[in-house]
PDB file of C-alpha atoms in Angstrom:
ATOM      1  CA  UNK A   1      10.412  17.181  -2.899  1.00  0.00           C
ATOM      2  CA  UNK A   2       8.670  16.024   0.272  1.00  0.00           C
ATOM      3  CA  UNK A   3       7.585  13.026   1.378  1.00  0.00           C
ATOM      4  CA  UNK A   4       4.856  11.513   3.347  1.00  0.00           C
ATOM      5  CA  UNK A   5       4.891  12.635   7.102  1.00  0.00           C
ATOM      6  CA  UNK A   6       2.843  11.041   9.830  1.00  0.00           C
ATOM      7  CA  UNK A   7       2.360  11.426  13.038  1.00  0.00           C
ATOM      8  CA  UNK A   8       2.640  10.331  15.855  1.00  0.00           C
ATOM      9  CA  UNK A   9       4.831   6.926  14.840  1.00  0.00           C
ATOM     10  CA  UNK A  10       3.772   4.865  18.165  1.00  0.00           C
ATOM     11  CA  UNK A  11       0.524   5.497  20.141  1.00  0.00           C
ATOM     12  CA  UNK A  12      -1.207   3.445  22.709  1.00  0.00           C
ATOM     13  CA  UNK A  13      -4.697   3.480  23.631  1.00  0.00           C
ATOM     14  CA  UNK A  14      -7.568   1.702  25.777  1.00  0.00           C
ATOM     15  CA  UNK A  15     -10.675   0.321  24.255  1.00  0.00           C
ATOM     16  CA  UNK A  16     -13.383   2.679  23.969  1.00  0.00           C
ATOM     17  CA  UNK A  17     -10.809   5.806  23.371  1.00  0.00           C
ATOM     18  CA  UNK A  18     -10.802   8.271  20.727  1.00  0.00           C
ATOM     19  CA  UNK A  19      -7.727   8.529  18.631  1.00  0.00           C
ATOM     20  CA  UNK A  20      -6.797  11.159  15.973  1.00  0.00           C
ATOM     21  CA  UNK A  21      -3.713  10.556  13.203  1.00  0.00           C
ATOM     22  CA  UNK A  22      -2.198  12.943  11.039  1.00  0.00           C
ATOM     23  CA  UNK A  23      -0.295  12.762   7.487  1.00  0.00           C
ATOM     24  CA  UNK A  24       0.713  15.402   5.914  1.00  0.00           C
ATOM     25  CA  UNK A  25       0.927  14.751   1.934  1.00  0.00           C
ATOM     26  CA  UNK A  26       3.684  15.194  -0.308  1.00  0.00           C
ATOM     27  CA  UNK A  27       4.219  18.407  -2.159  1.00  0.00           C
ATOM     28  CA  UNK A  28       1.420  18.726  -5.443  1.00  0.00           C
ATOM     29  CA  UNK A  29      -0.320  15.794  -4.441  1.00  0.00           C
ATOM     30  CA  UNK A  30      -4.217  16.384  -4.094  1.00  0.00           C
ATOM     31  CA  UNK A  31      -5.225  13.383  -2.844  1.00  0.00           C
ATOM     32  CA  UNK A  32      -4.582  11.315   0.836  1.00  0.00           C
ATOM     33  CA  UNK A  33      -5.606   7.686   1.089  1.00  0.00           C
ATOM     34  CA  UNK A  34      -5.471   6.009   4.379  1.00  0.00           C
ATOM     35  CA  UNK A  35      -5.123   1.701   4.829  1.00  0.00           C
ATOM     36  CA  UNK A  36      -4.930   0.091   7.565  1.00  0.00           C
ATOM     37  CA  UNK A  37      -2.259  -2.940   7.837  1.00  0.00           C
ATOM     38  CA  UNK A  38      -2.898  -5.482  10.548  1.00  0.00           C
ATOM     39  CA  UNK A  39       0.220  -7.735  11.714  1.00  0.00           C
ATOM     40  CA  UNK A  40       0.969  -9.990   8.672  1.00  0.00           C
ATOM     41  CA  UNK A  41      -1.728  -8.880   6.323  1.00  0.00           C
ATOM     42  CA  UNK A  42      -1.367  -6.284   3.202  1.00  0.00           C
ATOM     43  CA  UNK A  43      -3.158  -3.199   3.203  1.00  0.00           C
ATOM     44  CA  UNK A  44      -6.444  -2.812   3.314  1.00  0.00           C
ATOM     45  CA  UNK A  45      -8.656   0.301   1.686  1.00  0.00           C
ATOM     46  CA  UNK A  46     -10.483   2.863   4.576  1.00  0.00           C
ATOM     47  CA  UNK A  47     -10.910   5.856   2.094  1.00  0.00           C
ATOM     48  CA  UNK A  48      -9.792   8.551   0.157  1.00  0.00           C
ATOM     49  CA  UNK A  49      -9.554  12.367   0.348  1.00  0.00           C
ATOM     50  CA  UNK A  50      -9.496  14.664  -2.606  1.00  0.00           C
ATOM     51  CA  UNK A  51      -9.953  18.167  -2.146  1.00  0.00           C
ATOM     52  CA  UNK A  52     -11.421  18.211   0.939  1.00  0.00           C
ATOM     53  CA  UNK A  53     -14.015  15.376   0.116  1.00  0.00           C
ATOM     54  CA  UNK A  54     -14.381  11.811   0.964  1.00  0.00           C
ATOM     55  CA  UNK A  55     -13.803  10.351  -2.648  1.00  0.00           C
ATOM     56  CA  UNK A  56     -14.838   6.891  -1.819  1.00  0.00           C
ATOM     57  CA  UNK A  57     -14.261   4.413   1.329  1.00  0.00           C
ATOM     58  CA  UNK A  58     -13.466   0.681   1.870  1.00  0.00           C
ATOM     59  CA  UNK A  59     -15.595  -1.711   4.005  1.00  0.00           C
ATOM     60  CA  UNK A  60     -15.241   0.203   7.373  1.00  0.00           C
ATOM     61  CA  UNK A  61     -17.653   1.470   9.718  1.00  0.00           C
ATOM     62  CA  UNK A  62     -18.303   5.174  10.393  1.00  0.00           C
ATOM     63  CA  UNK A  63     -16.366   5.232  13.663  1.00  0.00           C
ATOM     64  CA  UNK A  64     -13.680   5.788  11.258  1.00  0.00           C
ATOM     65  CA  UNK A  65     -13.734   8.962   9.755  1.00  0.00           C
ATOM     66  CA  UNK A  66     -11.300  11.922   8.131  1.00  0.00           C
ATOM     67  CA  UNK A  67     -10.576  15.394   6.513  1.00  0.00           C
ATOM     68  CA  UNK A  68      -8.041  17.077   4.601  1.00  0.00           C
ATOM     69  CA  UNK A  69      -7.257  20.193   5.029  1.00  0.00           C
ATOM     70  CA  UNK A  70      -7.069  23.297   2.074  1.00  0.00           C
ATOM     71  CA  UNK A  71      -3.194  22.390   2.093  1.00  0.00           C
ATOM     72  CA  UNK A  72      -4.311  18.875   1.340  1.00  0.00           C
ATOM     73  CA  UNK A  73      -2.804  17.479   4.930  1.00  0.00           C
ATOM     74  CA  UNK A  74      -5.164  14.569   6.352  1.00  0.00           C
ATOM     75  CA  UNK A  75      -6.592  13.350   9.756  1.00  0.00           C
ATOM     76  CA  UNK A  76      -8.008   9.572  10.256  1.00  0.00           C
ATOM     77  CA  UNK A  77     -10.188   9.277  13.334  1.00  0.00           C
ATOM     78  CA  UNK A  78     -11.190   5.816  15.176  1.00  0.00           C
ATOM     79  CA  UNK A  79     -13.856   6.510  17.667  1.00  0.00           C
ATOM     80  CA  UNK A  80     -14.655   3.577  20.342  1.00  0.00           C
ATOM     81  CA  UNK A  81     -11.836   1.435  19.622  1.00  0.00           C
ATOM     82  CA  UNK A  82     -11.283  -2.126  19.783  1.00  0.00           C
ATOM     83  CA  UNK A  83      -8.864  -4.277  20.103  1.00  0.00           C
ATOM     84  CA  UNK A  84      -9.151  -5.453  16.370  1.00  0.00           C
ATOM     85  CA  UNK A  85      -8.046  -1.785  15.791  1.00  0.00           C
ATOM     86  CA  UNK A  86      -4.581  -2.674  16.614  1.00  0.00           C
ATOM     87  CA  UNK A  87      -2.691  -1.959  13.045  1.00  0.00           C
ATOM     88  CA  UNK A  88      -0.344   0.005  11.358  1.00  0.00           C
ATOM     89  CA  UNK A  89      -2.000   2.846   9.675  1.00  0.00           C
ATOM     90  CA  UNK A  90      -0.602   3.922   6.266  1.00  0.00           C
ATOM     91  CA  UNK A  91      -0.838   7.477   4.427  1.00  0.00           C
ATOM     92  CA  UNK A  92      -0.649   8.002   0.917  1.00  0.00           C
ATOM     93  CA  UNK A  93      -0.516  10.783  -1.049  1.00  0.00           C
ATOM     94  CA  UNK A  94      -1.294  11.062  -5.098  1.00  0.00           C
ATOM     95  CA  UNK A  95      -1.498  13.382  -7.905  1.00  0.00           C
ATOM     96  CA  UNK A  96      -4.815  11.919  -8.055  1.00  0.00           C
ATOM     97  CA  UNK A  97      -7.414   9.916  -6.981  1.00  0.00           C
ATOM     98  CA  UNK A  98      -6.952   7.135  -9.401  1.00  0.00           C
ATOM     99  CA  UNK A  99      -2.872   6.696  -8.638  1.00  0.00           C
ATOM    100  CA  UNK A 100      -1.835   5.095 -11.978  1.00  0.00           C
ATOM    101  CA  UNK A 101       1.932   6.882 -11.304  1.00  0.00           C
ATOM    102  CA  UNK A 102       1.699   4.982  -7.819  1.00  0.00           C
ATOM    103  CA  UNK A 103       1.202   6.128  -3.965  1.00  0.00           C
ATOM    104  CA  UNK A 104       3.790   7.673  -1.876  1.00  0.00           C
ATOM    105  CA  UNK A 105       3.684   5.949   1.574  1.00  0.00           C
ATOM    106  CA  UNK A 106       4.379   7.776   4.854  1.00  0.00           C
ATOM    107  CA  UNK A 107       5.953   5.374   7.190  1.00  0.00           C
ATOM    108  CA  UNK A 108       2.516   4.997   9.153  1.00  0.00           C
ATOM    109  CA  UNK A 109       1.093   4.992  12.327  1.00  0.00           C
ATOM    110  CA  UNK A 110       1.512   2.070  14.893  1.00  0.00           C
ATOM    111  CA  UNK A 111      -1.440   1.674  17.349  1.00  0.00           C
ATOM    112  CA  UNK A 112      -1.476  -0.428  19.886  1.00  0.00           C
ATOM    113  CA  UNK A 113      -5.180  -0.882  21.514  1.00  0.00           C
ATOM    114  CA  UNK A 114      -5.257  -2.429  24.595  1.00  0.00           C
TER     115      UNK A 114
ATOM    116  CA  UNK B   1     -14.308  -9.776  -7.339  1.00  0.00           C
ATOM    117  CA  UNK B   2     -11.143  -8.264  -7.729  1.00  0.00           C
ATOM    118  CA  UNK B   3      -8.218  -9.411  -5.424  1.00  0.00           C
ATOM    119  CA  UNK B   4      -4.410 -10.647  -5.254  1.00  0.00           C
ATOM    120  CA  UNK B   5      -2.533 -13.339  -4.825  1.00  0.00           C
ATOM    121  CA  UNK B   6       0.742 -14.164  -3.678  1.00  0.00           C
ATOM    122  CA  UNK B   7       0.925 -17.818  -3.052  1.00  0.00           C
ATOM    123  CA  UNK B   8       4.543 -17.677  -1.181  1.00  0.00           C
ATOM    124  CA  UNK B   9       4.255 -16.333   2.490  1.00  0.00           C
ATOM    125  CA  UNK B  10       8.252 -16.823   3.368  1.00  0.00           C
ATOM    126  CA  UNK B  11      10.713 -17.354   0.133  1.00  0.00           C
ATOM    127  CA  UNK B  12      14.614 -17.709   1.642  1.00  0.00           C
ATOM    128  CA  UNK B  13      17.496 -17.282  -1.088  1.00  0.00           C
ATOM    129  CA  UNK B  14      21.430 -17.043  -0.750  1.00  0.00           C
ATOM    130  CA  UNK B  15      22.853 -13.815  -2.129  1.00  0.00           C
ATOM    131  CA  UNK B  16      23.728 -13.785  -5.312  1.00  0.00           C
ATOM    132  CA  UNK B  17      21.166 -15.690  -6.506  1.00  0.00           C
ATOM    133  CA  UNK B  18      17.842 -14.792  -8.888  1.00  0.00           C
ATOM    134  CA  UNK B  19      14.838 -14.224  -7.006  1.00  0.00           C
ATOM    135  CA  UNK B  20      11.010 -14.794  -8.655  1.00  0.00           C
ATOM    136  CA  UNK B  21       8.590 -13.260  -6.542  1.00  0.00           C
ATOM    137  CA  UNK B  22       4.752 -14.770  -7.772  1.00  0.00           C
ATOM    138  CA  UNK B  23       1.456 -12.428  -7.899  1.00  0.00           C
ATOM    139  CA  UNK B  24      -1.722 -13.503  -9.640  1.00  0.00           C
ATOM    140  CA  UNK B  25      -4.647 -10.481  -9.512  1.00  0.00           C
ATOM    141  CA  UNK B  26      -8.282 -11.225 -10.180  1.00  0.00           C
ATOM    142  CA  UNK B  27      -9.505  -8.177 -12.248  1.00  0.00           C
ATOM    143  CA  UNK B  28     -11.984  -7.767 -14.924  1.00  0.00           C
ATOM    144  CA  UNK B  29     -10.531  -4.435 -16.883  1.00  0.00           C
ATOM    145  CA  UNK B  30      -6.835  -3.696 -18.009  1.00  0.00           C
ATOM    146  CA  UNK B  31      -5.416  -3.693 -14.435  1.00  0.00           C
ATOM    147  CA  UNK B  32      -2.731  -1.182 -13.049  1.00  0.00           C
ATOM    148  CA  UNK B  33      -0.625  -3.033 -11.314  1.00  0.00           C
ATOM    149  CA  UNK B  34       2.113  -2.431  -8.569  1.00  0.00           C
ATOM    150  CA  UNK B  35       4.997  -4.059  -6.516  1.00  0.00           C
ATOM    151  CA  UNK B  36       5.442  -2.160  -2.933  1.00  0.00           C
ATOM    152  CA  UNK B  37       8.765  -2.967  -0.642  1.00  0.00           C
ATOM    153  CA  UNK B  38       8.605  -3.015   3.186  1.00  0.00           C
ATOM    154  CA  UNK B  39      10.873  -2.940   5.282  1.00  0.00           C
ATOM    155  CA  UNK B  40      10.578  -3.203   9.160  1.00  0.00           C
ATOM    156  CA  UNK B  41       8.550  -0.532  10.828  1.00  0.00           C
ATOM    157  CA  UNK B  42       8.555   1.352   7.449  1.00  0.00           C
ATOM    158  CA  UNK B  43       5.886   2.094   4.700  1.00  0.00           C
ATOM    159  CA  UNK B  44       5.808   0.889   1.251  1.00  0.00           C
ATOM    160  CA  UNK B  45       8.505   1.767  -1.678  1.00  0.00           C
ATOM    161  CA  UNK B  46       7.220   1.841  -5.020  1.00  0.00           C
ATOM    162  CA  UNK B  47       9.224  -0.542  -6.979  1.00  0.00           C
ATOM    163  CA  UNK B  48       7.236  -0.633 -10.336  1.00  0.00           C
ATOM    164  CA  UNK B  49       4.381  -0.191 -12.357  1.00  0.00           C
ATOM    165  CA  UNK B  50       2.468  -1.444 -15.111  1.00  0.00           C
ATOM    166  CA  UNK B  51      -0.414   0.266 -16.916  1.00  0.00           C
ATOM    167  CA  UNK B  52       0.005   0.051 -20.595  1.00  0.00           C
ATOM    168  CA  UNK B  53       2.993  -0.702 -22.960  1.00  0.00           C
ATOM    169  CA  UNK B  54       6.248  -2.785 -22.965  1.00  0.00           C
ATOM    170  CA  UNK B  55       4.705  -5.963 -20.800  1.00  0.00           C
ATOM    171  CA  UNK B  56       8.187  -6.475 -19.214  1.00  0.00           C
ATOM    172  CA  UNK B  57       9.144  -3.066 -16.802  1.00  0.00           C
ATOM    173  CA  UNK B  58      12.094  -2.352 -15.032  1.00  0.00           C
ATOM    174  CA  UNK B  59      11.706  -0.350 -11.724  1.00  0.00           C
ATOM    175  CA  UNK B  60      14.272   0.402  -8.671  1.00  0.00           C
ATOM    176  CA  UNK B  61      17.130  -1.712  -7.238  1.00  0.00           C
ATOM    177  CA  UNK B  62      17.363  -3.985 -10.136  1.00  0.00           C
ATOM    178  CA  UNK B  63      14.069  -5.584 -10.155  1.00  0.00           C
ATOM    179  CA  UNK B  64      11.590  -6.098 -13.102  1.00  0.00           C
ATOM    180  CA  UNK B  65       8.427  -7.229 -13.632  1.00  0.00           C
ATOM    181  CA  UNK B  66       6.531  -9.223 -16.370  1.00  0.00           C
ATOM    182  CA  UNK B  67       2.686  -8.562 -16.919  1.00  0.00           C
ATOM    183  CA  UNK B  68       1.055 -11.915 -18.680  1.00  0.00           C
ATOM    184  CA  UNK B  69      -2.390 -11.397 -19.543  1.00  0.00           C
ATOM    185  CA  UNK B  70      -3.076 -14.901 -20.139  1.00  0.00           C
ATOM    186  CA  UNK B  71      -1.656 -16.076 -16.851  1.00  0.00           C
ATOM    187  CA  UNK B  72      -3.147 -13.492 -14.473  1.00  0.00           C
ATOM    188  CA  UNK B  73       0.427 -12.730 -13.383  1.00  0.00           C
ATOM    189  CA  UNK B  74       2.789 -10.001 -12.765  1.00  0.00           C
ATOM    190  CA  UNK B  75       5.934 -11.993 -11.140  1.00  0.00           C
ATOM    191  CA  UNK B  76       8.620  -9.548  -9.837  1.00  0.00           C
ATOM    192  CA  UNK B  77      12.298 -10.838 -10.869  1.00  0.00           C
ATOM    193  CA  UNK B  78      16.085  -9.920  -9.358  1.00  0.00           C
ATOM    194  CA  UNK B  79      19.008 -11.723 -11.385  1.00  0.00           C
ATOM    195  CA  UNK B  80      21.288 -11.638  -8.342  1.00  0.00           C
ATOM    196  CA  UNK B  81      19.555 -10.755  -4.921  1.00  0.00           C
ATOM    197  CA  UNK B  82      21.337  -7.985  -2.361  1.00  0.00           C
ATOM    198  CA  UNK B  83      21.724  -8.877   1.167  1.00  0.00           C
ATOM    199  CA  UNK B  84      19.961  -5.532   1.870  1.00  0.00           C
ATOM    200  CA  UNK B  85      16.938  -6.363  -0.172  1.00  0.00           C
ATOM    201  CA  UNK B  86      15.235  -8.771   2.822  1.00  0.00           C
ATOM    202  CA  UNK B  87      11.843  -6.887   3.575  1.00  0.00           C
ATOM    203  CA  UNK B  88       8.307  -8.021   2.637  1.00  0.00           C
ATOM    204  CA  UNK B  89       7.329  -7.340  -0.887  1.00  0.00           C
ATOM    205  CA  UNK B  90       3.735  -6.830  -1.802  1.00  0.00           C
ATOM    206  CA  UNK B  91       2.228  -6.771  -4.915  1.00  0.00           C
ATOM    207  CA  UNK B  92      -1.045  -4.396  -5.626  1.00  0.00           C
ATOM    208  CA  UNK B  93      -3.627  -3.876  -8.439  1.00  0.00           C
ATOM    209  CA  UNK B  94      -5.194  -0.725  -9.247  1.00  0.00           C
ATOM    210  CA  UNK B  95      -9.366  -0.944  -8.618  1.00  0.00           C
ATOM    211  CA  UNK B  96     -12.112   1.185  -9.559  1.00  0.00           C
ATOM    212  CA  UNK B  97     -15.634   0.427  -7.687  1.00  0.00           C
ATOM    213  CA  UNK B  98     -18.690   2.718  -8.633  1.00  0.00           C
ATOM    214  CA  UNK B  99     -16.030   5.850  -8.359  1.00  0.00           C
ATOM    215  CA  UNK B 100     -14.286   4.772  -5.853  1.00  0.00           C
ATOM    216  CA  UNK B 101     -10.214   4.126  -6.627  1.00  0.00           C
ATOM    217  CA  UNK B 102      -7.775   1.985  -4.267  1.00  0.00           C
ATOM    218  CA  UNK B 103      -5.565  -0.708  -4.487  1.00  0.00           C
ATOM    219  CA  UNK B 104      -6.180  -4.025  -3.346  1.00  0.00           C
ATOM    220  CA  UNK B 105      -2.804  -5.366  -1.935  1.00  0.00           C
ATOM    221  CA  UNK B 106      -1.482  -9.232  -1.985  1.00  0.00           C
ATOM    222  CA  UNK B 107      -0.541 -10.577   1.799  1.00  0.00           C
ATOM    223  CA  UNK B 108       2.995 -10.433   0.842  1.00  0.00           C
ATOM    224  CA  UNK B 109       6.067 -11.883   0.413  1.00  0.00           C
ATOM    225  CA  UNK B 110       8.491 -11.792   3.399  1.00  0.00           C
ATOM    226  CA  UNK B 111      12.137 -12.191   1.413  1.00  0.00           C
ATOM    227  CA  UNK B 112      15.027 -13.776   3.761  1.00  0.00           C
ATOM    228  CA  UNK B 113      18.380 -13.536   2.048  1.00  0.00           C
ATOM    229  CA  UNK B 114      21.526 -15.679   3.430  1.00  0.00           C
ATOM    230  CA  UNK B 115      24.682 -14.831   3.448  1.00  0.00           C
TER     231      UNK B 115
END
């Protein structure tokens, strides 16, 4: 089976840019969830995707938004970044949107905002 | 509110020896609860779970975990540590706001093993 995929691995942007990441789930999982890691912190929550729908989000403002796609594939867009945007961005794909069996992590996305 | 706690940032041990990594969650139902591995520039391994059943679980690479209600704690445990398992460990429970499912991660535990 397949994992996680995302893409790109490294990006760096300027403040006020638009920036567009991409995970592509692993096979029969439904359901993408995207946290954000900042440099020594765990995880935190920016929402969930289950077919197709925003199934819930974490304390984030709207400049960050998403979709999935019918083959259940994701997109997390930042809008007007700052510099507090600087993170690794995690992926993870479920059977479903509560996760009981556990996430599958892509290796995430490091942006660099500068 | 719900949240995690991992009250050792750094924990250094010498290979070979047992390892006790401490997590305490804040939750008010029967909490699913998870221990994630890191390593550098990677994502997060699953290691274990807990939802129901045996309170002691065994997951990858030799490590277990022990769920104590009364305690608040799900400490992960190695009887002889691997040079190869240094990474950052982070322990998760399983939350469920007005619909809305996530986990709420710990701020980890960055593992140093000496040779």
């Amino acid at each position: 089976e397949t994992g996680v995929t995302q893409s790109p691995t490294h990006l760096i942007k300027t403040r006020g840019q638009q920036v567009t990441l991409r995970c592509s789930s692993q096979s029969g999982h439904n359901t993408v969830s995207w946290y954000q890691q900042a440099l020594g912190q765990g995880p935190q929550f920016i929402f969930q995707y289950y077919r197709e729908e925003e199934n819930g989000r974490g304390n984030f403002p709207p400049r960050f938004s998403g979709l999935q796609f019918p083959n259940y594939s994701s997109e997390l867009n930042v809008n007007a970044l700052e510099l507090d945007d600087s993170a690794l961005y995690l992926c993870a794909s479920s059977y479903d949107p509560v996760a009981n069996y556990g996430y599958t992590f892509g290796s995430g996305t490091r942006l660099t905002v500068v | 509110a719900q949240s995690v706690t991992q009250p050792d940032i750094h924990i250094t041990v010498s290979e070979g020896a047992s390892l006790e990594l401490r997590c305490n969650y804040s939750y008010g139902a029967t909490p699913y609860l998870f221990w994630y591995v890191q390593s550098p520039g990677q994502g997060l391994q699953l290691l274990l779970k807990y939802f129901s059943g045996d309170t002691l679980v065994q997951g990858i690479k030799g490590f277990e975990a022990e769920f104590k209600r009364s305690q608040s704690s799900f400490n992960l445990r190695k009887p002889s540590v691997h040079w190869s398992d240094a990474a950052e460990y982070f322990c998760a429970v399983g939350s469920s706001t007005s619909g809305t499912y996530k986990y709420i991660f710990g701020t980890g535990t960055r593992l140093k093993v000496l040779a």
